[in-house]
Amino acid sequence: MKTQVAIIGAGPAGLLLGHLLRAEGVDCVILERQSRAYIEGRIRAGVLETITTDLLHRLGIDAGLNAHGMMEEGFNLADSGRMIRIPITELTGQHVVVYGQTEVTRDLIDAAPERGLEIVFEAADVALHDIDGPPYVTYEKDGVQHQVYADFIAGCDGFHGPSRQAIPHNAIQEHQIIYPWGWLGILAEAPRSFHELIYSRHDRGFALLSTRSPTVQRIYVQCDPHDAIEAWPDHRIWQEMQARFAFPGWTLSEGPIFQKGIVGMRSYVCDPMQYGRLFIAGDAAHIVPPTGAKGLNLAVADVLVLSRALDAWYKKKDRSGLDCYSANVLPRIWKCERFSWFMTTMLHQNPADSSFERHMRLAELDTVVGSCAAATALAEIYVGLPLD
Ligand code: APR
Ligand code: PHB
């Protein structure tokens, strides 16, 4: 098979890049290891910046977003009984939308056939060849070996995918922090307990009250990343959440938990995000801890810049965008890495902290809640930094 761009991975990065390229008449094919059902069943985060919602509207893949997206004009930082609102719309004129990444992924896959976007699910043993050109990708499906010859490869295959690993190690620098804590996340059938998101710093550990709909709530608590899920029976989960969301004047509504899982946390950046004809985007190139809700939105920013660069090449044989892809996207990525690291370290309990470090975290929170300038700086990144 011959195409212009071979995309590896049908997560948000790969799917959005595919739709952007098809919208510009560029040929591409997406190779995905997992089945469609597996991809559509993956539970992930759900806060969308304006660049993400604008893109879904621009592509016309926004029916679900328009019907179920919840506009948020503020969020709350809570600390041992006090709650402080960060009025993001008042401070920045912008808002975010809560709409699950699972739903976004489903909408993007549903819209693919009518837009001529080919997705090969269950493509096994995907391997990249001759990435400094002319490149090709091989994979196996239903016992048959396939080759895809392309001008470029877009590695949108997440942190553990083959794309970044295909780049010679001495051609990249890797920057990483692994945090000593994890998140236990649940989906529960329950009414919304509070009209906005609450990020709670608590002596028992961090907790986040988010939502998916008026009847389905998404809630997270800080836990040991090595905990087995069996160690968290539902009654213990609710007990811990009630403790960490104990505020005067309201209580957390409980309900049947129908999904729960534990994730570890890291911050990671790969520099550069390209080698030869290979360009990596999203989690394949960078990871943020989920506290700042930046993972999906960073993937969107990458593919917006990459699709523009590919379009300029195919329309005008202008290579400048491709040559500067990494240089163009990394500064904004680092700012979002800092924001996610800051939110994470400010709001989580670290048993290894010295008393001085503990006071530093409290002082960071006090600074944000006590200064309009500090709150505005936080709100500006929360709603999303401009792309250019
Ligand atoms: N061959 C083909 N596909 C692969 C392979 C492989 N060897 N390895 C991984 N993949 C696929 C995965 O199955 C997944 O569907 O690549 C896709 C990568 O998607 P994501 O992990 O969702 O990454 P990305 O599209 O960059 O989106 C980033 O996803 O994980 C969240 O928090 C993260 O919100 C962020 C967003
Ligand atoms: C979520 O709704 O899953 C969510 C919300 C805010 C975050 C992270 C995750 O910061």
mmCIF file with all atom_site columns, C-alpha atoms in Angstrom, residues 11-12 38-39 41-47 99-103 105 158 187 212 218 220 259 263 283 296:
data_model
loop_
_atom_site.group_PDB
_atom_site.id
_atom_site.type_symbol
_atom_site.label_atom_id
_atom_site.label_alt_id
_atom_site.label_comp_id
_atom_site.label_asym_id
_atom_site.label_entity_id
_atom_site.label_seq_id
_atom_site.pdbx_PDB_ins_code
_atom_site.Cartn_x
_atom_site.Cartn_y
_atom_site.Cartn_z
_atom_site.occupancy
_atom_site.B_iso_or_equiv
_atom_site.pdbx_formal_charge
_atom_site.auth_seq_id
_atom_site.auth_comp_id
_atom_site.auth_asym_id
_atom_site.auth_atom_id
_atom_site.pdbx_PDB_model_num
ATOM 1  C CA . GLY A 1 11  ? -5.721  7.684  20.148 1.00 0.00 ? 11  GLY A CA 1
ATOM 2  C CA . PRO A 1 12  ? -6.774  11.367 20.096 1.00 0.00 ? 12  PRO A CA 1
ATOM 3  C CA . TYR A 1 38  ? -10.937 -1.687 23.253 1.00 0.00 ? 38  TYR A CA 1
ATOM 4  C CA . ILE A 1 39  ? -10.137 1.855  22.146 1.00 0.00 ? 39  ILE A CA 1
ATOM 5  C CA . GLY A 1 41  ? -13.812 1.422  26.134 1.00 0.00 ? 41  GLY A CA 1
ATOM 6  C CA . ARG A 1 42  ? -10.696 3.164  27.494 1.00 0.00 ? 42  ARG A CA 1
ATOM 7  C CA . ILE A 1 43  ? -11.557 5.543  30.383 1.00 0.00 ? 43  ILE A CA 1
ATOM 8  C CA . ARG A 1 44  ? -9.430  8.709  30.432 1.00 0.00 ? 44  ARG A CA 1
ATOM 9  C CA . ALA A 1 45  ? -9.612  12.359 31.488 1.00 0.00 ? 45  ALA A CA 1
ATOM 10 C CA . GLY A 1 46  ? -12.051 14.911 30.209 1.00 0.00 ? 46  GLY A CA 1
ATOM 11 C CA . VAL A 1 47  ? -11.259 18.663 30.375 1.00 0.00 ? 47  VAL A CA 1
ATOM 12 C CA . TYR A 1 99  ? -16.453 16.130 27.890 1.00 0.00 ? 99  TYR A CA 1
ATOM 13 C CA . GLY A 1 100 ? -14.797 12.718 28.315 1.00 0.00 ? 100 GLY A CA 1
ATOM 14 C CA . GLN A 1 101 ? -11.805 11.763 26.167 1.00 0.00 ? 101 GLN A CA 1
ATOM 15 C CA . THR A 1 102 ? -13.582 8.408  25.698 1.00 0.00 ? 102 THR A CA 1
ATOM 16 C CA . GLU A 1 103 ? -16.482 10.215 24.042 1.00 0.00 ? 103 GLU A CA 1
ATOM 17 C CA . THR A 1 105 ? -12.366 9.211  20.699 1.00 0.00 ? 105 THR A CA 1
ATOM 18 C CA . GLY A 1 158 ? 1.589   6.723  23.060 1.00 0.00 ? 158 GLY A CA 1
ATOM 19 C CA . LEU A 1 187 ? -16.951 6.402  37.521 1.00 0.00 ? 187 LEU A CA 1
ATOM 20 C CA . ARG A 1 212 ? -19.131 13.238 33.122 1.00 0.00 ? 212 ARG A CA 1
ATOM 21 C CA . ARG A 1 218 ? -15.705 11.067 37.826 1.00 0.00 ? 218 ARG A CA 1
ATOM 22 C CA . TYR A 1 220 ? -10.057 10.606 41.872 1.00 0.00 ? 220 TYR A CA 1
ATOM 23 C CA . GLN A 1 259 ? -15.551 1.581  36.786 1.00 0.00 ? 259 GLN A CA 1
ATOM 24 C CA . VAL A 1 263 ? -2.720  4.977  37.318 1.00 0.00 ? 263 VAL A CA 1
ATOM 25 C CA . ASP A 1 283 ? 1.997   10.799 24.591 1.00 0.00 ? 283 ASP A CA 1
ATOM 26 C CA . LEU A 1 296 ? -5.256  15.363 25.552 1.00 0.00 ? 296 LEU A CA 1
#
